[in-house]
Coordinates of C-alpha atoms in Angstrom, one line a residue:
M21 CA 21.6 -11.5 22.3
D22 CA 23.5 -12.6 25.5
A23 CA 22.0 -13.6 28.9
G24 CA 22.6 -10.2 30.4
L25 CA 20.6 -8.5 27.6
N26 CA 17.8 -11.1 28.0
A27 CA 17.7 -10.4 31.7
H28 CA 17.5 -6.7 31.1
A29 CA 14.6 -7.2 28.6
S30 CA 12.8 -9.4 31.2
R31 CA 13.1 -6.8 33.9
S32 CA 11.9 -4.1 31.6
S33 CA 9.0 -6.2 30.5
R34 CA 7.9 -6.6 34.1
R35 CA 8.1 -2.9 34.7
A36 CA 6.3 -1.8 31.5
G37 CA 3.7 -4.6 31.4
L38 CA 3.3 -4.4 27.6
L39 CA 5.9 -3.2 25.2
S40 CA 5.4 -1.5 21.9
A41 CA 7.3 -2.5 18.9
S42 CA 9.6 0.5 19.2
S43 CA 10.2 -0.2 22.8
L44 CA 11.2 -3.8 21.9
L45 CA 13.7 -2.4 19.5
C46 CA 15.2 -0.1 22.0
I47 CA 15.6 -2.9 24.5
A48 CA 17.1 -5.2 21.8
M49 CA 19.6 -2.4 21.0
L50 CA 20.4 -1.3 24.6
A51 CA 23.8 -2.9 23.9
G52 CA 25.0 -2.6 20.3
C53 CA 26.8 -5.6 19.0
A54 CA 30.3 -5.4 17.4
P55 CA 32.2 -8.3 15.9
A56 CA 34.8 -9.7 18.2
T57 CA 38.2 -11.0 17.0
D58 CA 36.9 -14.6 16.9
G59 CA 33.9 -13.7 14.6
T60 CA 31.3 -13.7 17.3
S61 CA 29.3 -10.7 18.5
T62 CA 30.0 -8.9 21.7
T63 CA 28.2 -6.0 23.3
M64 CA 29.3 -2.4 23.3
S65 CA 27.9 0.9 24.3
P66 CA 24.2 1.3 23.3
P67 CA 22.6 3.2 20.5
T68 CA 19.3 4.4 22.1
D69 CA 16.0 6.0 21.1
V70 CA 15.6 4.0 17.9
T71 CA 12.1 3.4 16.6
V72 CA 10.7 1.5 13.6
Q73 CA 7.4 1.9 11.8
L74 CA 5.7 0.6 8.7
G75 CA 4.4 3.1 6.2
Q76 CA 3.8 3.8 2.5
N77 CA 4.4 6.8 0.3
R78 CA 1.9 8.1 -2.2
D79 CA 3.9 7.0 -5.1
Q80 CA 3.9 3.4 -3.9
Y81 CA 0.1 3.1 -3.8
A82 CA -0.1 1.5 -7.3
G83 CA 2.6 -1.1 -6.6
R84 CA 3.5 -3.7 -3.9
S85 CA 6.0 -1.7 -2.0
A86 CA 6.2 0.0 1.4
I87 CA 8.7 1.8 3.6
V88 CA 10.2 0.9 6.9
R89 CA 10.8 4.2 8.7
V90 CA 13.8 4.1 11.0
E91 CA 14.1 7.0 13.4
N92 CA 17.5 7.2 15.0
G93 CA 17.3 9.4 18.1
S94 CA 20.7 8.2 19.4
D95 CA 24.1 9.8 19.2
D96 CA 25.5 7.2 16.8
D97 CA 24.9 6.5 13.1
L98 CA 22.9 3.3 12.5
V99 CA 24.1 1.3 9.5
V100 CA 21.5 -1.2 8.2
I101 CA 23.0 -3.8 5.8
G102 CA 19.9 -6.0 5.5
L103 CA 16.2 -6.0 6.2
E104 CA 13.7 -8.8 6.3
L105 CA 9.9 -8.3 6.3
S106 CA 7.5 -11.2 7.3
G107 CA 4.6 -11.8 9.6
S108 CA 1.1 -13.1 9.7
A109 CA 0.0 -10.6 7.1
F110 CA 2.2 -12.2 4.5
D111 CA 2.6 -15.5 2.7
G112 CA 6.4 -15.7 2.9
A113 CA 9.1 -13.1 3.5
T114 CA 11.1 -10.6 1.5
D115 CA 14.7 -9.4 1.9
R116 CA 16.3 -6.0 1.3
D117 CA 20.1 -6.4 1.1
R118 CA 21.0 -2.8 0.4
T119 CA 23.1 -0.8 2.9
S120 CA 21.6 2.3 4.3
T121 CA 22.9 4.6 7.0
V122 CA 20.5 6.4 9.3
P123 CA 22.5 9.3 10.7
A124 CA 22.3 10.1 14.4
G125 CA 19.3 12.3 15.1
Q126 CA 17.7 11.6 11.8
T127 CA 14.9 9.5 10.2
K128 CA 15.2 7.5 7.0
D129 CA 12.6 5.6 5.0
L130 CA 13.9 2.2 3.7
A131 CA 11.9 1.0 0.7
V132 CA 11.0 -2.7 0.7
E133 CA 9.0 -4.9 -1.6
L134 CA 6.0 -6.7 0.1
P135 CA 5.6 -10.5 0.2
P136 CA 2.3 -11.9 -1.2
A137 CA -0.6 -11.4 1.2
A138 CA -1.8 -14.3 3.3
C139 CA -5.4 -14.1 2.5
G140 CA -6.4 -16.6 5.1
T141 CA -5.4 -14.3 7.9
A142 CA -8.2 -12.4 9.6
A143 CA -7.9 -8.6 9.6
S144 CA -7.7 -8.6 13.4
D145 CA -4.6 -10.9 13.3
L146 CA -2.5 -9.0 10.7
R147 CA 1.0 -8.4 11.8
A148 CA 4.3 -7.4 10.2
D149 CA 7.6 -8.4 11.7
I150 CA 10.9 -6.7 10.7
T151 CA 14.5 -7.9 11.2
L152 CA 17.3 -5.5 10.8
H153 CA 20.9 -6.6 10.2
L154 CA 23.4 -4.0 11.3
E155 CA 26.9 -3.5 10.1
D156 CA 28.3 -4.1 13.6
G157 CA 26.9 -7.7 13.6
A158 CA 23.7 -7.1 15.5
V159 CA 20.5 -8.7 14.4
V160 CA 17.4 -6.9 15.7
T161 CA 13.9 -8.3 15.4
V162 CA 10.9 -6.1 15.8
A163 CA 7.7 -8.1 16.3
A164 CA 4.3 -6.6 15.4
V165 CA 5.9 -3.4 14.1
E166 CA 4.0 -0.2 14.6
D167 CA 1.6 0.7 11.7
P168 CA 0.3 4.2 12.5
S169 CA -1.3 4.8 9.1
A170 CA -2.9 1.3 8.9
V171 CA -1.0 0.2 5.9
L172 CA -1.4 -3.5 6.6
P173 CA -5.2 -3.7 6.6
R174 CA -5.5 -1.5 3.6
L175 CA -2.9 -3.4 1.5
H176 CA -4.0 -6.8 2.7
G177 CA -7.7 -6.1 2.0
A178 CA -7.0 -4.7 -1.5
E179 CA -4.7 -7.6 -2.5
C180 CA -7.0 -10.3 -1.2
T181 CA -10.0 -8.6 -2.8
V182 CA -8.1 -8.8 -6.2
V183 CA -7.5 -12.5 -5.6
G184 CA -11.2 -13.1 -5.0
V185 CA -12.3 -11.0 -8.0
E186 CA -9.8 -12.6 -10.3
R187 CA -11.3 -16.0 -9.4
I188 CA -14.6 -14.9 -10.9
A189 CA -13.8 -12.4 -13.6
D190 CA -11.1 -10.5 -15.4
I191 CA -11.7 -6.8 -15.1
T192 CA -9.7 -4.1 -16.8
A193 CA -10.0 -0.7 -18.4
E194 CA -9.5 -0.5 -22.2
S195 CA -6.2 0.8 -23.4
S196 CA -7.8 3.8 -25.2
V197 CA -10.1 6.6 -24.1
R198 CA -12.8 8.1 -26.2
L199 CA -13.3 11.9 -26.1
E200 CA -16.6 13.7 -26.4
G201 CA -16.9 17.4 -27.0
S202 CA -13.9 19.7 -27.3
G203 CA -12.0 22.3 -25.3
P204 CA -13.6 23.1 -21.9
S205 CA -16.5 20.8 -22.8
T206 CA -14.3 17.7 -23.3
V207 CA -15.5 14.5 -21.6
A208 CA -13.4 11.4 -21.5
V209 CA -15.2 8.1 -21.8
L210 CA -13.5 5.1 -20.3
T211 CA -14.6 1.6 -21.1
I212 CA -14.3 -1.1 -18.4
S213 CA -14.4 -4.7 -19.7
I214 CA -15.6 -7.6 -17.5
T215 CA -14.9 -11.2 -18.7
P216 CA -16.1 -14.1 -16.5
T217 CA -13.6 -16.9 -15.9
G218 CA -16.3 -19.6 -15.7
R219 CA -15.3 -20.5 -12.2
R220 CA -17.8 -20.7 -9.3
G221 CA -18.7 -17.5 -7.5
R222 CA -20.7 -14.3 -7.7
L223 CA -19.2 -10.9 -8.1
D224 CA -21.2 -7.7 -7.7
L225 CA -19.7 -4.5 -9.1
V226 CA -21.1 -1.8 -6.8
E227 CA -19.5 1.4 -7.9
L228 CA -16.4 3.1 -9.2
R229 CA -15.3 6.0 -7.0
S230 CA -13.8 9.3 -8.1
T231 CA -10.2 10.3 -7.4
V232 CA -8.5 13.5 -6.4
L233 CA -8.1 14.3 -10.2
L234 CA -11.1 12.7 -11.9
K235 CA -14.8 12.5 -11.2
P236 CA -18.1 11.7 -13.0
A237 CA -19.2 14.0 -15.8
P238 CA -22.5 15.6 -14.7
D239 CA -25.5 14.6 -16.7
A240 CA -29.2 13.6 -16.2
S241 CA -28.1 10.5 -14.1
A242 CA -25.1 12.1 -12.3
P243 CA -25.3 15.4 -10.3
I244 CA -22.5 17.9 -10.6
D245 CA -21.0 16.9 -7.2
A246 CA -21.3 13.1 -7.8
A247 CA -18.4 11.2 -6.1
A248 CA -18.9 7.8 -7.8
W249 CA -20.2 6.0 -10.8
P250 CA -22.9 3.5 -9.8
L251 CA -22.3 0.2 -11.6
G252 CA -24.9 -2.3 -10.5
R253 CA -23.5 -5.3 -12.4
T254 CA -23.4 -8.9 -11.4
V255 CA -21.0 -11.5 -12.8
D256 CA -21.0 -15.3 -12.4
A257 CA -20.1 -18.4 -14.4
T258 CA -23.2 -18.1 -16.5
S259 CA -22.6 -14.4 -17.5
G260 CA -21.2 -13.4 -20.8
P261 CA -18.6 -10.6 -21.3
Q262 CA -19.8 -7.1 -20.4
S263 CA -18.6 -3.6 -20.8
I264 CA -19.3 -0.4 -18.9
D265 CA -18.7 3.2 -20.1
V266 CA -17.9 5.8 -17.5
R267 CA -17.9 9.5 -18.4
I268 CA -15.1 11.5 -16.8
V269 CA -14.2 15.1 -16.2
P270 CA -11.5 16.7 -14.0
T271 CA -12.1 17.1 -10.3
R272 CA -9.8 20.1 -10.4
C273 CA -8.0 22.3 -12.9
D274 CA -5.5 24.2 -10.7
P275 CA -1.9 24.2 -12.1
H276 CA -0.6 21.7 -9.6
A277 CA -3.3 19.1 -10.3
L278 CA -1.3 17.2 -12.9
A279 CA 2.2 18.3 -12.0
E280 CA 2.0 16.8 -8.5
D281 CA -0.4 14.0 -9.2
K282 CA 0.5 10.4 -8.1
V283 CA -2.8 8.8 -7.4
G284 CA -5.3 10.6 -9.7
T285 CA -5.9 7.6 -12.0
L286 CA -6.1 5.0 -9.2
F287 CA -9.9 4.5 -9.2
P288 CA -11.3 2.6 -6.2
L289 CA -13.6 -0.2 -7.4
V290 CA -16.2 -1.3 -4.8
V291 CA -17.2 -4.9 -5.1
R292 CA -18.9 -7.7 -3.2
I293 CA -17.6 -11.3 -3.5
D294 CA -20.0 -14.2 -3.0
G295 CA -22.5 -12.0 -1.2
G296 CA -19.9 -10.8 1.4
P297 CA -19.3 -7.2 2.6
E298 CA -18.2 -4.4 0.3
A299 CA -14.5 -4.5 -0.5
I300 CA -12.3 -2.1 -2.4
M301 CA -9.7 -2.8 -5.1
T302 CA -7.9 -0.5 -7.5
L303 CA -9.3 -0.7 -11.1
P304 CA -6.6 -2.2 -13.3
L305 CA -5.6 0.6 -15.7
P306 CA -3.0 0.3 -18.5
A307 CA -0.3 3.0 -18.4
A308 CA -1.5 4.2 -21.8
T309 CA -5.0 4.7 -20.4
A310 CA -3.7 6.7 -17.5
T311 CA -1.8 8.9 -19.8
A312 CA -4.8 9.4 -22.1
L313 CA -7.0 10.4 -19.1
K314 CA -4.4 13.0 -18.0
D315 CA -4.3 14.3 -21.6
A316 CA -8.0 14.7 -21.5
V317 CA -7.7 16.8 -18.3
R318 CA -5.2 19.1 -20.1
I319 CA -7.6 19.6 -23.0
R320 CA -10.6 20.4 -20.8
C321 CA -8.6 22.6 -18.4
G322 CA -6.8 24.4 -21.2

């Protein structure tokens, strides 16, 4: 950006004291950039009222992707030809080189793959930085982008928990589901396998939590409104392979339960690593197992 724009940013900073990520973007874009005839960038009339946030859609929970939400409150279309995501939360950066137009007065979500998590970064220091490359030649950097739904701490915590768990044991659900009973009495039995790696460390499996679609089958050890399966297993280098059976029934049987489900087979697994605080990861579940669990819901719900 040229000296005049930097001076404007400095004056605005003194007035505001502390700038939000969206304010930084608006200052950076007070003068839009257009290619001059010599290939350099020059300033032109500003697109205003543009904000950027980090978020995640429900159908992205099982993967490593997120959205960059761009709200264009200006009177001009905003054409983004490239996007970079980096920051202290990540070990590296990722690029999105697709072109997307955010029409004037509208909001658009730009999907982006996440870089690997930087597991040495403390939760209080997590930050995502976003750089937008615009069609008119402007390059806009948003430091510490707004994260209203706390995507960063959730994703960072889950990924780094997986790293810690995988150091000690390989945990996965079996690819098949056993059915007990029939019709409205059907119970799905899911087997979780735990195989120690032999490396140093202690892993405590605390509980497996229910989802919006699946919950513990009530029996003598689980009340009808139970929200989790207690596990109470410890794994270290001296342990042998273990398996745990969890008995599952639908949380709900309304017609939309399966049709609209995106997270119903993403079981939160609560663990402790090396005696630390409880942490949560998603139980690794083969696609065939997820399908079998949904089939069991159809059978029980009729």
